[in-house]
Short mmCIF file of C-alpha atoms and ligand atoms in Angstrom, two decimals:
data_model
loop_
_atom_site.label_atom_id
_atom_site.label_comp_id
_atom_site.label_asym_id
_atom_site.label_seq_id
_atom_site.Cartn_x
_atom_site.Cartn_y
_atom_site.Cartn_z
CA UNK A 1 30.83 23.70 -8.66
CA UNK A 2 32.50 25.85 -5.99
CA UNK A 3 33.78 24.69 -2.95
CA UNK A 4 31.93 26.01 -0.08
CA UNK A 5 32.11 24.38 3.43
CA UNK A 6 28.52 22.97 4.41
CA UNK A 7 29.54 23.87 8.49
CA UNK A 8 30.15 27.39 7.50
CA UNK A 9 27.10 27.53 5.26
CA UNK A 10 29.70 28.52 2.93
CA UNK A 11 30.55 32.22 4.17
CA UNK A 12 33.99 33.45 4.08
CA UNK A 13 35.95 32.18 7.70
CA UNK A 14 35.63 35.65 9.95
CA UNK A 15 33.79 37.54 7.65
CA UNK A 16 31.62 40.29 10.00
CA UNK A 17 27.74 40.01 10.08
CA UNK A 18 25.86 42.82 11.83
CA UNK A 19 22.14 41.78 13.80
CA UNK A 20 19.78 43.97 15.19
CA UNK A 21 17.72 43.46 17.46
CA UNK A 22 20.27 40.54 19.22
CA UNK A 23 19.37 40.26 22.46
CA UNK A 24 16.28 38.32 22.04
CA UNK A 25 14.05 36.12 19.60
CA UNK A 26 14.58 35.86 16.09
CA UNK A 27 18.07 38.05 16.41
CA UNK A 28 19.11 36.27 19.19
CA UNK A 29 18.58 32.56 17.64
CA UNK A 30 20.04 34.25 14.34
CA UNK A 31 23.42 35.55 15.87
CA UNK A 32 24.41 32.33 17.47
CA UNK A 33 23.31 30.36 14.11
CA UNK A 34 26.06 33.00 12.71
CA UNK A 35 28.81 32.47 15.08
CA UNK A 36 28.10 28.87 14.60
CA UNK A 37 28.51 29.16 10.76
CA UNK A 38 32.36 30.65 11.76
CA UNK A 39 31.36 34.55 11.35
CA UNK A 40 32.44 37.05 13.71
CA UNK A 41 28.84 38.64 14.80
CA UNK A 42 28.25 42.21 15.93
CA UNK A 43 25.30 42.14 18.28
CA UNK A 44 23.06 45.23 18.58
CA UNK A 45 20.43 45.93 20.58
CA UNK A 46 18.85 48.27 23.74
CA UNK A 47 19.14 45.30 26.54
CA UNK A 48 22.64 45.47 27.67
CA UNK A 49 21.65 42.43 29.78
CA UNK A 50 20.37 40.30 27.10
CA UNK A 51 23.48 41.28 25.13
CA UNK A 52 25.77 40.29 27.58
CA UNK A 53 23.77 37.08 27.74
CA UNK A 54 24.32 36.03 24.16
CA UNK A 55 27.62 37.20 23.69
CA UNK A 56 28.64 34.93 26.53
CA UNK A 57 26.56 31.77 24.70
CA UNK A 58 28.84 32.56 22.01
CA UNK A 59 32.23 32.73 23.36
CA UNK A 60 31.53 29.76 25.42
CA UNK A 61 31.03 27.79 21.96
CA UNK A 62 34.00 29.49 20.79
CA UNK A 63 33.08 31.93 18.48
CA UNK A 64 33.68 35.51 18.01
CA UNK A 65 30.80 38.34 19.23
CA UNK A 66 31.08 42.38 19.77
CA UNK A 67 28.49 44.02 21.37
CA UNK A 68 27.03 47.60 21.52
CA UNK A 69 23.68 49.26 22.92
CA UNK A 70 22.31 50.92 19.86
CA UNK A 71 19.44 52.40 19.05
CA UNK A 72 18.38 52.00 15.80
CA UNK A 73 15.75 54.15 15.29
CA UNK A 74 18.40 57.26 15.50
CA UNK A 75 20.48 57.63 12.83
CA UNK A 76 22.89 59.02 14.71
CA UNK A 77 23.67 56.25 16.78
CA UNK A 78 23.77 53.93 13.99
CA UNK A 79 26.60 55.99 12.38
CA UNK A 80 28.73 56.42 15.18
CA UNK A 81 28.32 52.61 16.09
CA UNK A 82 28.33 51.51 12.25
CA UNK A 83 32.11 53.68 12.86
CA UNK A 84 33.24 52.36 16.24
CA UNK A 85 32.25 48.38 15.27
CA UNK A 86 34.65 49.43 11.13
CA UNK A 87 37.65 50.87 13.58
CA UNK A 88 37.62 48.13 15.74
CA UNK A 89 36.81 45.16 13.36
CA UNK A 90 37.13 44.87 9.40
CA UNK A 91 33.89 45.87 7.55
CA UNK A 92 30.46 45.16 7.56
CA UNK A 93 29.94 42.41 4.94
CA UNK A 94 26.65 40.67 6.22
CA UNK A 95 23.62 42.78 7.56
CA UNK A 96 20.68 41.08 9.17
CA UNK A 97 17.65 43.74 9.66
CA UNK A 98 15.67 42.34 12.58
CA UNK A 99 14.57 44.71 15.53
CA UNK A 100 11.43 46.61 15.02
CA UNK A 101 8.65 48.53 17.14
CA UNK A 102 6.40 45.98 18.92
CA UNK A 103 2.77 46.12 17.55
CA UNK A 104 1.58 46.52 20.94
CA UNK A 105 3.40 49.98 21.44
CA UNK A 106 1.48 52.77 21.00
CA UNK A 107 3.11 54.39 18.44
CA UNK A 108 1.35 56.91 15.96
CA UNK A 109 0.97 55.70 11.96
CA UNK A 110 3.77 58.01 10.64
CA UNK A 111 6.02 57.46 14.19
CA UNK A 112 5.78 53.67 13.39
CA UNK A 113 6.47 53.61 9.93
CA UNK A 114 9.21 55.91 10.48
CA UNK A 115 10.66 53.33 13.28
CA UNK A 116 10.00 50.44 11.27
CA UNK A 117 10.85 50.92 8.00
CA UNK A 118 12.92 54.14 8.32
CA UNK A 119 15.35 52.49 10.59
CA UNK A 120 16.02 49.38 8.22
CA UNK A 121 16.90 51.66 4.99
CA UNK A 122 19.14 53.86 7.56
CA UNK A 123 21.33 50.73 8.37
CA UNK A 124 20.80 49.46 4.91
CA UNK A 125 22.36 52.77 3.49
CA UNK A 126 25.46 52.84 6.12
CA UNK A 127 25.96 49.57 5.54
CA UNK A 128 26.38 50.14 1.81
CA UNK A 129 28.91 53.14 2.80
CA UNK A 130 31.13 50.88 4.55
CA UNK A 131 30.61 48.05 1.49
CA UNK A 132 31.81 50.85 -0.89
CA UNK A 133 35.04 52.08 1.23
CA UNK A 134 36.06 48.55 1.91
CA UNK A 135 38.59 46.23 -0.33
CA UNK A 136 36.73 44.18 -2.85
CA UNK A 137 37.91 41.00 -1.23
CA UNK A 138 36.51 42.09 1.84
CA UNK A 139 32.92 42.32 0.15
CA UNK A 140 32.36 39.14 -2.03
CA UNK A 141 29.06 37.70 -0.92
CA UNK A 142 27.73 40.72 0.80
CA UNK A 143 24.29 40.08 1.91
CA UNK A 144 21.16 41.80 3.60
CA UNK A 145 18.09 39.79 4.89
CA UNK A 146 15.68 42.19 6.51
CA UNK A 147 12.54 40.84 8.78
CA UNK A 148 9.56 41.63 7.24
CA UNK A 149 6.01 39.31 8.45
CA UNK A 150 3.00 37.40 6.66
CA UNK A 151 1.38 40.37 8.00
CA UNK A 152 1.13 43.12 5.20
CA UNK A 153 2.36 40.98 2.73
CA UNK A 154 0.06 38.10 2.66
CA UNK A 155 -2.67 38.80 5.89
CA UNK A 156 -3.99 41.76 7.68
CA UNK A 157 -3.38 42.30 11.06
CA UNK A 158 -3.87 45.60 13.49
CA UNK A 159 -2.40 48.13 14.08
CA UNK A 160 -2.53 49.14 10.88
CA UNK A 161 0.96 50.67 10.82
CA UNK A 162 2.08 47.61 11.46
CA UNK A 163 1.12 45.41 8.16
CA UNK A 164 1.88 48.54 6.36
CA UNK A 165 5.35 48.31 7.55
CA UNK A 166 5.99 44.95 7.13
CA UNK A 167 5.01 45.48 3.28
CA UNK A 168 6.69 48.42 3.37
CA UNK A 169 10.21 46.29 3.76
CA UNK A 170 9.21 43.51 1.01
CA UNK A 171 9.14 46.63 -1.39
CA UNK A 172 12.30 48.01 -0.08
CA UNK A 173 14.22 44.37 -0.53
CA UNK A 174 12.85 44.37 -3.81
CA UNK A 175 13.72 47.95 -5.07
CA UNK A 176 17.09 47.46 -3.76
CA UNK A 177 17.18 43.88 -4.76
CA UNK A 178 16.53 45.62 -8.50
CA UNK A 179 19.30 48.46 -7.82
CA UNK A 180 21.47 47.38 -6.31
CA UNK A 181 22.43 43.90 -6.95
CA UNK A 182 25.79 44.48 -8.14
CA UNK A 183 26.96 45.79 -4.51
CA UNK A 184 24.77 43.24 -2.17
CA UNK A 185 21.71 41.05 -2.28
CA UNK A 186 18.93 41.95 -0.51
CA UNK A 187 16.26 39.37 0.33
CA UNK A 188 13.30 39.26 3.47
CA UNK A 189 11.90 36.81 5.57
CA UNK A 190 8.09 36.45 6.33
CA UNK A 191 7.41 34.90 9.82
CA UNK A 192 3.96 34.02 10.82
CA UNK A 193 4.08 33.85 14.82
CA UNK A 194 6.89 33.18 16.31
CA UNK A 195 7.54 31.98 19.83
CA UNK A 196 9.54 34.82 20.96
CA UNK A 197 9.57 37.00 24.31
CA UNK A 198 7.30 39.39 22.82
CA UNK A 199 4.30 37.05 22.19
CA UNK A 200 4.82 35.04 24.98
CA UNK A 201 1.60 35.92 26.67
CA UNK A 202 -0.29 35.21 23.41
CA UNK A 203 1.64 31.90 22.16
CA UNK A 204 0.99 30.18 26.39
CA UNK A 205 -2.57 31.22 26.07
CA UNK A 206 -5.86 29.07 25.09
CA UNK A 207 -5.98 31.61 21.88
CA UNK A 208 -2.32 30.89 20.91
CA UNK A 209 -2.96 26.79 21.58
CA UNK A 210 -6.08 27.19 18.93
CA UNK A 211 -3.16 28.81 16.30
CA UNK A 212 -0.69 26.06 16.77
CA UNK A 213 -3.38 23.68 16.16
CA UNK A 214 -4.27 25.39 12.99
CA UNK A 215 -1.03 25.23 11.53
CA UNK A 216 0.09 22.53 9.20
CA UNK A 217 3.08 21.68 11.15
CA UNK A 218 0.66 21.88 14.76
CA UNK A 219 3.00 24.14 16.15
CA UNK A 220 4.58 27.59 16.91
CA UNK A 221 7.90 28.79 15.10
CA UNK A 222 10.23 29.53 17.90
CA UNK A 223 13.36 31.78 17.00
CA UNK A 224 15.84 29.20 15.68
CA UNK A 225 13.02 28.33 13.07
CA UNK A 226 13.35 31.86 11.24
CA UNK A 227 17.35 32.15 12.15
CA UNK A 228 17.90 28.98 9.92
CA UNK A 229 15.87 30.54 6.95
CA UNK A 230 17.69 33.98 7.73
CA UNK A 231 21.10 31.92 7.28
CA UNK A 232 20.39 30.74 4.23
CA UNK A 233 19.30 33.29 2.57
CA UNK A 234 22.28 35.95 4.03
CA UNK A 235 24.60 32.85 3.00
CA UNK A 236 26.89 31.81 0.11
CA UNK A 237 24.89 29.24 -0.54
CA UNK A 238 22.06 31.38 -1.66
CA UNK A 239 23.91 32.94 -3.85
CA UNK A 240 21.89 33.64 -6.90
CA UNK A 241 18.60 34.64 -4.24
CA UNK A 242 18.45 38.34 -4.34
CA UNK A 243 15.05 40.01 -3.76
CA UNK A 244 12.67 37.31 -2.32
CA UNK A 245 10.03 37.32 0.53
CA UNK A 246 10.07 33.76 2.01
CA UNK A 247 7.84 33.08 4.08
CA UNK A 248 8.73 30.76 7.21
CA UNK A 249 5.01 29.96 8.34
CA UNK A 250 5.02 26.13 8.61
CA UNK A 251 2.44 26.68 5.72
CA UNK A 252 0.38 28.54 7.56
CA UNK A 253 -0.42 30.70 4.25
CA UNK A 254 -2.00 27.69 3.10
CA UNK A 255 -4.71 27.31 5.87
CA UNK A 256 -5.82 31.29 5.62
N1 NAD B 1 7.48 37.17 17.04
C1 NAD B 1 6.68 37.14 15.98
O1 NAD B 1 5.60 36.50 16.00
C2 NAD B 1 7.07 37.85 14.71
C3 NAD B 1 6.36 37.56 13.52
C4 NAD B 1 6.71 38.20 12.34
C5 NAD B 1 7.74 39.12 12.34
N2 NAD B 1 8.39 39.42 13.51
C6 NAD B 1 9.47 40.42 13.47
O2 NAD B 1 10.68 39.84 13.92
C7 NAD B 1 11.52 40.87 14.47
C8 NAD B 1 12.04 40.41 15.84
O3 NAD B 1 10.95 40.09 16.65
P1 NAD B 1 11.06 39.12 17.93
O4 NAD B 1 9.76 38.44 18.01
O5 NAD B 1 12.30 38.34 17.88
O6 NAD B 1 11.09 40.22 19.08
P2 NAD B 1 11.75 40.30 20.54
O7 NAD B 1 10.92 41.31 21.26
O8 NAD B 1 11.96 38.94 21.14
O9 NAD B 1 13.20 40.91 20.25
C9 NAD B 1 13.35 42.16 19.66
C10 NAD B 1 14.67 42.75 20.12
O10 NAD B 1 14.84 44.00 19.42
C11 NAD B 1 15.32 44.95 20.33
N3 NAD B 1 14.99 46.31 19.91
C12 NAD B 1 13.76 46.87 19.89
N4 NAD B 1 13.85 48.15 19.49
C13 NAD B 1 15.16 48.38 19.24
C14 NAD B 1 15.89 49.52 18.84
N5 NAD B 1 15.28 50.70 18.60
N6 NAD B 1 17.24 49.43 18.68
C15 NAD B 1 17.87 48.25 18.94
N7 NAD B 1 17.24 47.14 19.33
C16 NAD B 1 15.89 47.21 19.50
C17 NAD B 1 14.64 44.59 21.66
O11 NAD B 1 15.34 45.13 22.77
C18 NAD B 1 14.66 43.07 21.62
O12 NAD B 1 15.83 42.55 22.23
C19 NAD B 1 10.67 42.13 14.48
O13 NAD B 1 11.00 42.92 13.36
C20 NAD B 1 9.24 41.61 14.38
O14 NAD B 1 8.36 42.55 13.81
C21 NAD B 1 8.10 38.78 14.70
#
């Protein structure tokens, strides 16, 4: 058996994970679960203020953040900050592919997809660049978990660029899962709702009550919820998980 330490969920002591999307919800809970587990987290997002926020949770619990105001639907920006973050740190060896469009944004079908799924193989495919420049040692255990949904994979939901893009992801993880295994695993997270700033109207209201109710466990997911399953999975000790959806639903799937 190899020795990993259970606090650090066995990742390598400093090793650099990358989340999108940081500032709030699922990447928020997920970057503080990561400097908890010893890494040294690179926080992206648009909300400088929400980014300031969690990097300061973090270095008050002693751990290690970098920030930078990204946008990752250009591909630009992601290589210049993929570039400042490599000059300044080590590399990339953990990549956790949160931030998305909101469903309720009025985006066109192509626009969205574009956004959604576009902007997660962009990363994925700089990311790989800086896996292949760096050291070996520097490498071992390099992991992706990207943040697909239930919806598109196992329900419907509207718009319909939305489901499409949240399927869209499953079959990336998997095709690269297939590919590429011998740099990186790739696996994806399903969430059914999750208590998060953007469904905050929805989750306080008498419709969101009657969901919680419906669900096996009789309540919502809140952020910390998904972060632990995105842990695990991006983690050491999932080491021989490469290409899975898991969904993190309370067993919601099992109600539908
Ligand atoms: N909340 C849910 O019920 C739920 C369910 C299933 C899947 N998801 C998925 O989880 C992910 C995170 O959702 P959340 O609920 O935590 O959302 P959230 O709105 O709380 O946080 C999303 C963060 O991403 C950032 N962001 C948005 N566009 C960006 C861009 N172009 N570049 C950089 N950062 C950007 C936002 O500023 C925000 O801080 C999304 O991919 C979403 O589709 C959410």
């Amino acid at each position: 058996m190899h020795d990993m330490d259970l606090a650090r969920w066995g990742f390598d002591e400093n090793a650099v994970v990358l989340v999108t999307g940081a500032a709030s919800g699922i990447g928020r809970a997920t970057a503080l679960r990561c400097a908890q587990a010893g890494l040294r987290v690179a926080c992206w997002d648009l909300d400088q203020g929400g980014l300031d926020s969690v990097a300061a949770e973090i270095h008050l619990a002693g751990g290690t953040a970098h920030t930078a105001v990204v946008d990752i639907f250009d591909d630009h920006a992601i290589d210049a900050a993929f570039g400042a973050l490599e000059a300044s740190w080590a590399p990339v060896r953990h990549l956790v592919n949160n931030a998305g469009p909101r469903s309720v944004d009025p985006h066109g079908f192509r626009e969205a997809i574009s956004m959604a799924v576009g902007s997660m193989e962009a990363m994925i495919q700089r990311f790989l660049r800086g896996i292949d420049a760096a050291p070996s040692d520097a490498t071992e255990h390099a992991s992706v978990v990207s943040v697909s949904s239930v919806a598109g994979n196992f329900t419907g939901s509207n718009p319909p660029w939305y489901p499409t893009a949240k399927a869209a992801i499953a079959g990336l993880t998997r095709a690269l899962a297939l590919n590429e295994g011998h740099r990186c695993r790739f696996n994806a997270v399903a969430p059914s709702a999750v208590a998060t700033p953007r469904m905050t109207s929805y989750s306080q209201s008498d419709a969101g009550r009657r969901w919680a109710e419906t669900n096996p466990l009789g309540r919502w997911a809140d952020g910390d919820d998904i972060a632990r399953a995105i842990l695990f999975l991006l983690s050491p000790f999932a080491g021989y998980v490469n290409g899975v959806l898991l969904p993190v639903d309370g067993g919601q799937l099992l109600v539908l």
